[in-house]
CSV table of C-alpha atoms in Angstrom, one decimal:
chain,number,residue,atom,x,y,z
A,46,UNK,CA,10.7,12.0,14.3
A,47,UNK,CA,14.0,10.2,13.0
A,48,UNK,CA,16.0,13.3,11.9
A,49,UNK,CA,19.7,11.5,11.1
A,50,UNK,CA,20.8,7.9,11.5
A,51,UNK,CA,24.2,6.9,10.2
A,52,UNK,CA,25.5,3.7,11.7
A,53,UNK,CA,28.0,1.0,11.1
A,54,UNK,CA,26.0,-0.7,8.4
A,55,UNK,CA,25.9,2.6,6.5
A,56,UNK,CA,22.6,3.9,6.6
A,57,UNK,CA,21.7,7.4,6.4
A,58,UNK,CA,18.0,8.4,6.8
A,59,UNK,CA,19.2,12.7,7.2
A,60,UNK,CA,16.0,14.0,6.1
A,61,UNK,CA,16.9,16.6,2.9
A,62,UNK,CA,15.3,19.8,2.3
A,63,UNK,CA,13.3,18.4,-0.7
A,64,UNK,CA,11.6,16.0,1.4
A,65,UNK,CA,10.5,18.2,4.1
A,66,UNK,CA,9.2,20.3,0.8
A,67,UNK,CA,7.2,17.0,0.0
A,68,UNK,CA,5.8,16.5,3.8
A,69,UNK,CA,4.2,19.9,3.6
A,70,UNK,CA,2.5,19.5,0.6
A,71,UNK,CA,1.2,16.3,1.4
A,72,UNK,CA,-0.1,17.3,4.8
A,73,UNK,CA,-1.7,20.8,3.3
A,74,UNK,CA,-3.5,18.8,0.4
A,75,UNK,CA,-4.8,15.8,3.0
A,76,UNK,CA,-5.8,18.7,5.3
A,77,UNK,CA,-7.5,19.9,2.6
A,78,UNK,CA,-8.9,17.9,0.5
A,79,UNK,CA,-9.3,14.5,2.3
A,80,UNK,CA,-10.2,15.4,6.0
A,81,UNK,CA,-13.3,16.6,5.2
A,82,UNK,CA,-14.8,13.8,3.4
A,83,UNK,CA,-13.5,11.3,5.4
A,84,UNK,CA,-16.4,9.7,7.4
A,85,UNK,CA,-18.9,10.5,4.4
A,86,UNK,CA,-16.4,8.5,1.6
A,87,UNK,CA,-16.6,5.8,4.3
A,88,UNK,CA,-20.0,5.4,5.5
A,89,UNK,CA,-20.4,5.0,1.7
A,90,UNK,CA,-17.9,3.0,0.5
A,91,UNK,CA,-17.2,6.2,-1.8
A,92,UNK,CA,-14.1,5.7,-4.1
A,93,UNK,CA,-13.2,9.5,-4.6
A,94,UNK,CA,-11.4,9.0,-8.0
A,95,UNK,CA,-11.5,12.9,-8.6
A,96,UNK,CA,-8.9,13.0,-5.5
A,97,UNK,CA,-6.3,10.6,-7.2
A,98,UNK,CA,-6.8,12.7,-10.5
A,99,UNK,CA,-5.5,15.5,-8.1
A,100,UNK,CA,-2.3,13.4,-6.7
A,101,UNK,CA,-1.6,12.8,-10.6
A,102,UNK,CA,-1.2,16.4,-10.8
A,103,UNK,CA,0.7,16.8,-7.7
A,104,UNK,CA,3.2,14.6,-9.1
A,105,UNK,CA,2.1,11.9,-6.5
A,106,UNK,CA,0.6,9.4,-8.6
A,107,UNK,CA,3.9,8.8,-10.0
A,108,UNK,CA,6.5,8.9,-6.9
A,109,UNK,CA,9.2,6.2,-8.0
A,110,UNK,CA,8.4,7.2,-12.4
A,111,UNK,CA,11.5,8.8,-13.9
A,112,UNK,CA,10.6,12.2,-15.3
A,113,UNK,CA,11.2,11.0,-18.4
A,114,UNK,CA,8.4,9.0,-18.7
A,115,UNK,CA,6.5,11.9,-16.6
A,116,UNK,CA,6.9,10.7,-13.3
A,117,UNK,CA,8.7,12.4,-10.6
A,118,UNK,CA,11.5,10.9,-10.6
A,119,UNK,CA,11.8,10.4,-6.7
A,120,UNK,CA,13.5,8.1,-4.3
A,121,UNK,CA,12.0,5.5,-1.5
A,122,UNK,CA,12.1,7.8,1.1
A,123,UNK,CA,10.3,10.7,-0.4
A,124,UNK,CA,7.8,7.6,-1.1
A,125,UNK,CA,7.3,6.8,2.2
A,126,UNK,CA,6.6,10.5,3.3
A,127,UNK,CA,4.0,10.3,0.6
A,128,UNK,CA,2.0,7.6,1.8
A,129,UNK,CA,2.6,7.9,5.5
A,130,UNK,CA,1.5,11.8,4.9
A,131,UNK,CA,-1.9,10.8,3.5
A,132,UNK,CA,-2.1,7.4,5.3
A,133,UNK,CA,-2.1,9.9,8.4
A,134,UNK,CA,-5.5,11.3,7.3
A,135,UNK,CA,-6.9,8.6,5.5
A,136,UNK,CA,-5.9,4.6,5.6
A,137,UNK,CA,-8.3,4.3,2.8
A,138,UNK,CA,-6.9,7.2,0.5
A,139,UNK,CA,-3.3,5.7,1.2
A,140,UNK,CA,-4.1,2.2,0.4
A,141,UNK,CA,-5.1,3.1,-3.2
A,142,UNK,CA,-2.3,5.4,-3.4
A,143,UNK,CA,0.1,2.7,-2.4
A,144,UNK,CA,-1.7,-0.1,-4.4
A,145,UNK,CA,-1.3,2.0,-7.5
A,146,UNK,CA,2.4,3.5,-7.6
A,147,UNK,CA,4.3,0.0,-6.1
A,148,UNK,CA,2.0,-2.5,-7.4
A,149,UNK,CA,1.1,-1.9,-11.2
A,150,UNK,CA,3.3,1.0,-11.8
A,151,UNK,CA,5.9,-0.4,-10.0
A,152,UNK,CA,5.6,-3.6,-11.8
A,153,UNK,CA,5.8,-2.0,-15.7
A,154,UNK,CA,8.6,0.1,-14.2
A,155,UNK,CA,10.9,-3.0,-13.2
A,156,UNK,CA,9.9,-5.5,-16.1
A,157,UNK,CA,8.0,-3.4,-18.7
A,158,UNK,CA,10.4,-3.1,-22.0
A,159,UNK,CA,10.7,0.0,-23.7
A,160,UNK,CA,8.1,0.3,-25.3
A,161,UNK,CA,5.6,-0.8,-23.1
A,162,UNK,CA,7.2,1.7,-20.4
A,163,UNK,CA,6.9,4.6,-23.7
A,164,UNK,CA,3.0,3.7,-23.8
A,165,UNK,CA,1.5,3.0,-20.1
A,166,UNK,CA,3.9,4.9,-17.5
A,167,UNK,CA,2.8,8.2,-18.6
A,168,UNK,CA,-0.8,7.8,-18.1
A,169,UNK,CA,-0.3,5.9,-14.7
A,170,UNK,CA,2.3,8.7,-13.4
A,171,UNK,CA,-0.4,11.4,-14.5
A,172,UNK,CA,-3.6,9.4,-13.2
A,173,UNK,CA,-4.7,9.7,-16.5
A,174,UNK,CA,-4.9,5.8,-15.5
A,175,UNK,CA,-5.8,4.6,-12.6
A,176,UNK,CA,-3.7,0.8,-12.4
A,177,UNK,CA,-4.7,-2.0,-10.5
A,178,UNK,CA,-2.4,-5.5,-9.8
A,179,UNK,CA,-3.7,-8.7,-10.0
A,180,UNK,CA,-2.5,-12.1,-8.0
A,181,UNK,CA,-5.0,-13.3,-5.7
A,182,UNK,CA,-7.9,-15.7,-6.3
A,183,UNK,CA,-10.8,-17.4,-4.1
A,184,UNK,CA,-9.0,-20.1,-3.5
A,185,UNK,CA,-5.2,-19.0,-3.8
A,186,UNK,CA,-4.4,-15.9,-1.5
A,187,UNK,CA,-0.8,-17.2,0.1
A,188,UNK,CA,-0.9,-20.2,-2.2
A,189,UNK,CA,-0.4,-18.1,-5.1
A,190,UNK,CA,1.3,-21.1,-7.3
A,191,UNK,CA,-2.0,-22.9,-7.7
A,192,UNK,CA,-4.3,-20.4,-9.3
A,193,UNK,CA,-6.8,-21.1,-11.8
A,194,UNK,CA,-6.6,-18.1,-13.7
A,195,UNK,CA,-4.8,-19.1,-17.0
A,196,UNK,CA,-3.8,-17.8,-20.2
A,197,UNK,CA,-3.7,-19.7,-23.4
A,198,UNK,CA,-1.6,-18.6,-26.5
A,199,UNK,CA,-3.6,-18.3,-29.4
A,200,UNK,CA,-2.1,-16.6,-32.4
A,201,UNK,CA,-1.0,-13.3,-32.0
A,202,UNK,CA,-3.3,-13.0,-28.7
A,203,UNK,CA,-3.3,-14.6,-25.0
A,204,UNK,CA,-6.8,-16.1,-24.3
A,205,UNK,CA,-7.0,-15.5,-20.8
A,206,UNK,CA,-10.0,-16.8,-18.5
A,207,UNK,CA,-10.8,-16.8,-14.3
A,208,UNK,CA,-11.2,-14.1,-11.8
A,209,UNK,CA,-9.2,-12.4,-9.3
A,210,UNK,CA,-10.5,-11.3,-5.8
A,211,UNK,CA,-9.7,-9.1,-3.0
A,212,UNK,CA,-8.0,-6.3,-6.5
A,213,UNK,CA,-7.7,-2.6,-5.6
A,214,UNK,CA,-9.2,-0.8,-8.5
A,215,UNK,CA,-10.4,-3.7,-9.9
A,216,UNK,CA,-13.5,-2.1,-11.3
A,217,UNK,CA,-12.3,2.1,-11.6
A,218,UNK,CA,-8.6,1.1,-12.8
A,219,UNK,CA,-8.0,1.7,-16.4
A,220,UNK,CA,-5.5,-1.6,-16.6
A,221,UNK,CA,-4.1,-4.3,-14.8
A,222,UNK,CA,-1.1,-6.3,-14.2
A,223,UNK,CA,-2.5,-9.6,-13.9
A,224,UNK,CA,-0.4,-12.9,-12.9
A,225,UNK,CA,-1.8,-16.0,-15.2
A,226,UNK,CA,-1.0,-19.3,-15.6
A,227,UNK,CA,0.9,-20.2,-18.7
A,228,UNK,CA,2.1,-23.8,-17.7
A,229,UNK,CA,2.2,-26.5,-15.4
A,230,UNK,CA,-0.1,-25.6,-11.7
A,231,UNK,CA,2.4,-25.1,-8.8
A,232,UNK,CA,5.4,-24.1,-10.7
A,233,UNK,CA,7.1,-21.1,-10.2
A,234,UNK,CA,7.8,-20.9,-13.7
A,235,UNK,CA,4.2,-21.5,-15.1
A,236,UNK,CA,3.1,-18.1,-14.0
A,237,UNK,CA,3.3,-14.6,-16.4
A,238,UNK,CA,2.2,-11.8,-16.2
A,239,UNK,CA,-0.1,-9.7,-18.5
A,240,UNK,CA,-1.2,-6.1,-18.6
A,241,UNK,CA,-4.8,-6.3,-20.0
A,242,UNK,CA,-6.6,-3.0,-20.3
A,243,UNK,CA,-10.2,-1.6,-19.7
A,244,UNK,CA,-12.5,-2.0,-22.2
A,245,UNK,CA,-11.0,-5.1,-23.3
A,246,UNK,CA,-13.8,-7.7,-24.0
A,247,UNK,CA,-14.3,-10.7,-21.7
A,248,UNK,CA,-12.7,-8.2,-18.8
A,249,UNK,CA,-15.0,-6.9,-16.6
A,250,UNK,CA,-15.8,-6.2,-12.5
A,251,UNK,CA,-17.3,-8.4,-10.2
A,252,UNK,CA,-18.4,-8.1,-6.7
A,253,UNK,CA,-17.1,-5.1,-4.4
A,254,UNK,CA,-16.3,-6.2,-0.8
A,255,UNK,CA,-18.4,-4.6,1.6
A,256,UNK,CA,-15.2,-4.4,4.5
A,257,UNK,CA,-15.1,-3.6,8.0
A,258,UNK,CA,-11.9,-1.0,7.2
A,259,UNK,CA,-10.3,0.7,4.1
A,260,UNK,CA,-13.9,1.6,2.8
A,261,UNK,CA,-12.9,4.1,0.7
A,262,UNK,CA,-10.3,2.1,-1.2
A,263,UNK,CA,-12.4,0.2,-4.1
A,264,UNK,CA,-12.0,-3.7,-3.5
A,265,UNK,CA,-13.1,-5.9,-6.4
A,266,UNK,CA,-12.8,-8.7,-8.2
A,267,UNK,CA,-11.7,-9.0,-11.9
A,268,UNK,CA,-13.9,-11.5,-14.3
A,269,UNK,CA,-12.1,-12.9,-17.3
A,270,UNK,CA,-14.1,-14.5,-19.9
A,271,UNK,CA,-12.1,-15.0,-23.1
A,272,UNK,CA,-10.6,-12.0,-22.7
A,273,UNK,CA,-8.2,-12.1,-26.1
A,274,UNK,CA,-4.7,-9.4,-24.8
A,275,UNK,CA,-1.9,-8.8,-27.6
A,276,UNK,CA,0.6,-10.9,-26.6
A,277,UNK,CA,2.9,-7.8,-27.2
A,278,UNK,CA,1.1,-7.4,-23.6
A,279,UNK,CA,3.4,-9.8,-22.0
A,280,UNK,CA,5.3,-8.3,-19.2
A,281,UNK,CA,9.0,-9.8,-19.7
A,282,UNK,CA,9.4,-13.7,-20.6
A,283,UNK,CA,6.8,-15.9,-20.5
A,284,UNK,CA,7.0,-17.9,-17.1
A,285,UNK,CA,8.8,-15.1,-15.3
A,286,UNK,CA,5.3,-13.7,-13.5
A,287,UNK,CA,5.9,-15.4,-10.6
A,288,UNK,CA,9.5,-14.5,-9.9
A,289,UNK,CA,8.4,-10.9,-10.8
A,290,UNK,CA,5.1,-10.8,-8.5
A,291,UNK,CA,7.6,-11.3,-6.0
A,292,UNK,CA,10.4,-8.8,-6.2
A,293,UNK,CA,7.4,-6.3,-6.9
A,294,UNK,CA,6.0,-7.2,-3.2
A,295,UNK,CA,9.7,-6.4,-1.9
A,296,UNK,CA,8.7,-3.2,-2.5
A,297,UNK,CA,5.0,-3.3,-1.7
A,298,UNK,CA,6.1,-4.5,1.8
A,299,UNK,CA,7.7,-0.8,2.2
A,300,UNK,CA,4.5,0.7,1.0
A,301,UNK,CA,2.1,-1.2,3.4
A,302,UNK,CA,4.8,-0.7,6.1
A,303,UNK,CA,4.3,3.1,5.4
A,304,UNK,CA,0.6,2.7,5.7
A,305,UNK,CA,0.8,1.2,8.7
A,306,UNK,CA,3.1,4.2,10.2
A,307,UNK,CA,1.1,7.0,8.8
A,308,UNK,CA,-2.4,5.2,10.5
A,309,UNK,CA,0.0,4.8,13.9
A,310,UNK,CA,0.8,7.9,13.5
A,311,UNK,CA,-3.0,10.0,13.3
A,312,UNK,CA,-4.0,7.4,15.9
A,313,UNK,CA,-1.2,8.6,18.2
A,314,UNK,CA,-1.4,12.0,17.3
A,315,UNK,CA,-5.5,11.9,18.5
A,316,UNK,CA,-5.2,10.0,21.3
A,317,UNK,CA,-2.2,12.9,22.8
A,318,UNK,CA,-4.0,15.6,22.1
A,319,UNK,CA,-7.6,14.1,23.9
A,320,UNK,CA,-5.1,13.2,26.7
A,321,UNK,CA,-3.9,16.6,27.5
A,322,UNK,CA,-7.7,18.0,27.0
A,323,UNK,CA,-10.0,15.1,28.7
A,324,UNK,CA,-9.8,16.2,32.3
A,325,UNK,CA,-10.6,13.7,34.8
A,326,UNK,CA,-10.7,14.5,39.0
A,327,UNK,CA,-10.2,18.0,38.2
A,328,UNK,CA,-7.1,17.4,35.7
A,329,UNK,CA,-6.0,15.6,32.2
A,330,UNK,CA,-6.1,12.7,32.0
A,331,UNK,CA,-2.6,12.9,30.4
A,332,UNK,CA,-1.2,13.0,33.7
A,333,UNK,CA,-2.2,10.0,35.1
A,334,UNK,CA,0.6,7.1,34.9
A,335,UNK,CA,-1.4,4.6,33.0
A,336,UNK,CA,-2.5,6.6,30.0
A,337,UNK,CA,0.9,8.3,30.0
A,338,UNK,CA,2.8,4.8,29.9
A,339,UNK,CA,0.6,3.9,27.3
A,340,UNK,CA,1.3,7.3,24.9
A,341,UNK,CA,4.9,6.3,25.7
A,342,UNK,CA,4.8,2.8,24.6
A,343,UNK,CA,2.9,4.3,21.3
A,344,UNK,CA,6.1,6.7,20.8
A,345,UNK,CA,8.4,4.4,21.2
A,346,UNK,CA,6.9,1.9,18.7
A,347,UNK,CA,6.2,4.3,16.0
A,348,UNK,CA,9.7,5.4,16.2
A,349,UNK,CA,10.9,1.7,16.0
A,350,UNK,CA,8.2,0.9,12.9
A,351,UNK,CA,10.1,4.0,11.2
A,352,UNK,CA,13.1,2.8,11.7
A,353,UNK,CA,12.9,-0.4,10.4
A,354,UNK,CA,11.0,1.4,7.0
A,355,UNK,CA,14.0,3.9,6.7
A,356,UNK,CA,15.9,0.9,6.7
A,357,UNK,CA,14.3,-1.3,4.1
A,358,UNK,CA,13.5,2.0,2.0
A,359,UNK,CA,18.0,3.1,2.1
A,360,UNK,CA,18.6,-0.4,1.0
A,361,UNK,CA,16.2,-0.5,-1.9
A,362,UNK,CA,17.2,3.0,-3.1
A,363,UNK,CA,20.7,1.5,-3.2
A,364,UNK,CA,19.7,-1.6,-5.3
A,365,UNK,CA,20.6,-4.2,-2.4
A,366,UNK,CA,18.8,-7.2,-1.0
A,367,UNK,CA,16.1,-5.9,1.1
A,368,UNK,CA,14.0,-9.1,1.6
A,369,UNK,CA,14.5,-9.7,4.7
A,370,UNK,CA,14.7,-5.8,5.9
A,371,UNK,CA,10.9,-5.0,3.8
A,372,UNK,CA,9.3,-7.8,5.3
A,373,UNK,CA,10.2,-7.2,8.8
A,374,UNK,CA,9.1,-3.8,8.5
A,375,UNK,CA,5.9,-4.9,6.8
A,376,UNK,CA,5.5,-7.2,9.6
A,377,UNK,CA,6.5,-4.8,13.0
A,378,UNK,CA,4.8,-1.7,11.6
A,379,UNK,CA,1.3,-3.4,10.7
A,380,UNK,CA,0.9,-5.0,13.9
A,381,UNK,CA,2.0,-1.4,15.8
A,382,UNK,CA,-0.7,0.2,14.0
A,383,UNK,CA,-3.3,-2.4,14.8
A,384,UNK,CA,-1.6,-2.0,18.6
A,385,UNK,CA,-1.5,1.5,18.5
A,386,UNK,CA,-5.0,2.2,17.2
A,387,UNK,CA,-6.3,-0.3,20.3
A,388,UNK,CA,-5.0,1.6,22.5
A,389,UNK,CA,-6.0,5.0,21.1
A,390,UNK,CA,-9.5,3.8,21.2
A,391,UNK,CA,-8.7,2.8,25.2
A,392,UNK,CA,-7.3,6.4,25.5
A,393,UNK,CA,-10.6,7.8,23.9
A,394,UNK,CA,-12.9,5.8,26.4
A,395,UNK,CA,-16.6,5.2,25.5
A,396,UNK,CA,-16.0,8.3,22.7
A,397,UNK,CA,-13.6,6.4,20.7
A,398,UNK,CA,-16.2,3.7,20.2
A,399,UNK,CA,-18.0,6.6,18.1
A,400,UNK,CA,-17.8,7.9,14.9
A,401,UNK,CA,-17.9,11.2,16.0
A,402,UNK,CA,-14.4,10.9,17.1
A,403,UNK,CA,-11.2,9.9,14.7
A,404,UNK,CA,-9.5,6.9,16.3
A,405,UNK,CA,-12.2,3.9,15.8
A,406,UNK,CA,-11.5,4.3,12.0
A,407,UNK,CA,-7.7,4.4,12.6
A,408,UNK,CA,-8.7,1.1,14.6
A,409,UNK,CA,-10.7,-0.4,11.5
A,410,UNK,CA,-8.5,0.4,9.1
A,411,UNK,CA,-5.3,-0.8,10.9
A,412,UNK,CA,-6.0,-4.3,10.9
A,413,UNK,CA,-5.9,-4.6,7.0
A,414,UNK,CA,-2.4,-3.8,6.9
A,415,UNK,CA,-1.7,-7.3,8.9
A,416,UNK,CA,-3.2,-9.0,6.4
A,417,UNK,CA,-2.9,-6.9,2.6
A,418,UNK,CA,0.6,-8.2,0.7
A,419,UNK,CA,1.2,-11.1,3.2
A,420,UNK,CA,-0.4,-11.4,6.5
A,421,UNK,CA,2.0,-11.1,9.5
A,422,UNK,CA,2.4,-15.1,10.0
A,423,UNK,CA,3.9,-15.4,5.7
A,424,UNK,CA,6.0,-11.8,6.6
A,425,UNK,CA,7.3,-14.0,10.0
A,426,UNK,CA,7.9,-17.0,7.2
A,427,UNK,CA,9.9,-15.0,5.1
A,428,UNK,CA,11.8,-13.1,7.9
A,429,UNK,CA,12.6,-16.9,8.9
A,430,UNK,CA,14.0,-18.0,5.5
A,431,UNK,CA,16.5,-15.3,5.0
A,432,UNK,CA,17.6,-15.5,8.8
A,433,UNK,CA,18.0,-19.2,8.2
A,434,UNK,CA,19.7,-19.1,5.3
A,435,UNK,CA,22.2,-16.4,6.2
């Protein structure tokens, strides 16, 4: 575990008393209240709403919110703890969490006015509202510039009609953030975005997925049919959404990034402790050079993933260009959980091909976080453009 880094370029990841405050809590609560569901919330595709109703009250629902607005006020690194801690336990439970404090909330924290901050962050910081975010469509996941969903001024009121896919939340959260189009197809400035609440007619839930990983985290898509939103609903200028989508996944980068540790993490963290049990020619199997090298080349990666997250987490706290810094540890951190699962399954043998044993949902869930926010090949595109341009 990174304790202090302080190097030339300024960084400081010292670990402060509050946070090691926050890690305990989070661990005792996932102990507590998540561990023992797991495998039954996944075998059923169970999204546990109570549970986030009990993050709300832990303050957890609402990481990044000012307390003013009933949030708790903290930092990115606290945030990271947070969703690494439950991500540890559950991929699943950490994906929603993620999904709803840097995505929506996130969002109507960094282009909300006043008064739209006044009237939703409280409920979302609370989980008195569960938020969802939607960008991608059927036929536009990458190619976000070309989707169909549009939004037509009408009065007083947007007309909005189309559907979004692949939406955390998009049938048990209370609003979304939804990019529409508002002018010309394939123009960055033809996209805004619009919060549109449940209950709102023409809005409604279409099919869930039914996913190899992540089962737990609701995956939907959103139907909109006429759906008439107050254009008081608009988040910022019309023909910003685009520009805004993307500074929000900046920081969504940091939260999949911290997914990806906390999954690397329980799948190390099994896959050591079987190795010093499993005994093999009359010892463990620990001691035998090629599961050892493999525990070390786990280690080592999983301290470079957190690294890189510390990183892009110090820079965002400080309000400097993290682009390049979130997406590369969006992109090394996903694909060392995906590695690190593998090989925890290897470690495991035959039993790690079971459900009776932890890793083989580590390994399922991992492979989402390649893919979720930008798959690894547009976080290697992006890493490209800001090396290039520098």
């Amino acid at each position: 575990m990174l304790e202090t880094i302080d190097n030339s370029v300024g960084y400081n990841f010292s670990i402060s008393e509050n946070q090691e405050l926050i890690r305990k809590m989070v661990s005792d609560f996932a102990e507590k209240n998540i561990r023992p569901n797991v495998m039954d919330w996944d075998e059923a595709q169970h999204f546990p709403v109570e549970v986030f109703k009990q993050l709300g009250e832990l303050g957890l629902m609402g990481v990044l919110v000012p307390e003013v607005y009933g949030g708790s006020g903290f930092g990115y690194q606290e945030y990271v703890d947070v969703i690494t801690g439950i991500a540890k336990v559950c991929g699943s439970i950490g994906l929603s969490l993620a999904a709803h404090n840097s995505l929506c909330t996130g969002h109507i924290m960094a282009f909300a006015n006043e008064e739209q901050k006044r009237r939703w962050l409280p409920k979302l910081a609370t989980a008195e509202w569960l938020g969802a975010w939607g960008l991608t469509e059927a036929n536009t996941g990458s190619d976000a510039l070309r989707m169909a969903t549009t939004a037509v001024l009408d009065g007083d009121q947007y007309v909005i009609n189309g559907a979004k896919n692949w939406i955390t939340h998009g049938k048990s959260g209370d609003m979304a953030v939804v990019m529409v189009r508002t002018g010309e197809k394939g123009r960055a400035g033809g996209i805004s975005a619009i919060v549109v609440e449940r209950g709102t007619p023409g809005f409604t839930a279409g099919k869930k997925e039914n996913k190899l990983g992540m089962r737990a985290s609701e995956t939907t898509e959103m139907i909109f049919d006429n759906c008439r939103v107050p254009k008081e609903n608009l988040l910022g200028v019309e023909g910003e959404g685009f520009k805004q989508a993307m500074k929000v996944l900046d920081g969504g980068r940091i939260s999949i990034a911290a997914l990806s540790l906390g999954i690397a993490k329980g799948a190390y963290e099994a896959a050591l402790a079987y190795a010093k049990e499993r005994h093999q020619f009359g010892q463990p199997i620990a001691s035998f050079q090629g599961i050892s090298f493999k525990l070390a080349d786990m280690a080592t990666e999983i301290e470079c993933a957190e690294m890189l997250i510390r990183q892009a987490a110090d820079l965002k706290n400080r309000g400097l260009p993290m682009t390049k810094e979130s997406a590369m540890a969006k992109y090394f951190a996903s694909e060392v959980a995906v590695k690190v699962s593998t090989e925890a399954v290897q470690i495991f043998g035959g039993y790690g091909y079971t459900k009776d044993f932890p890793v083989e949902k580590y390994y399922r869930d991992s492979k989402l976080c390649t893919i979720g926010e930008g798959t690894s090949e547009i976080q290697k595109i992006v890493i490209a453009r800001e090396i290039l341009k520098d």
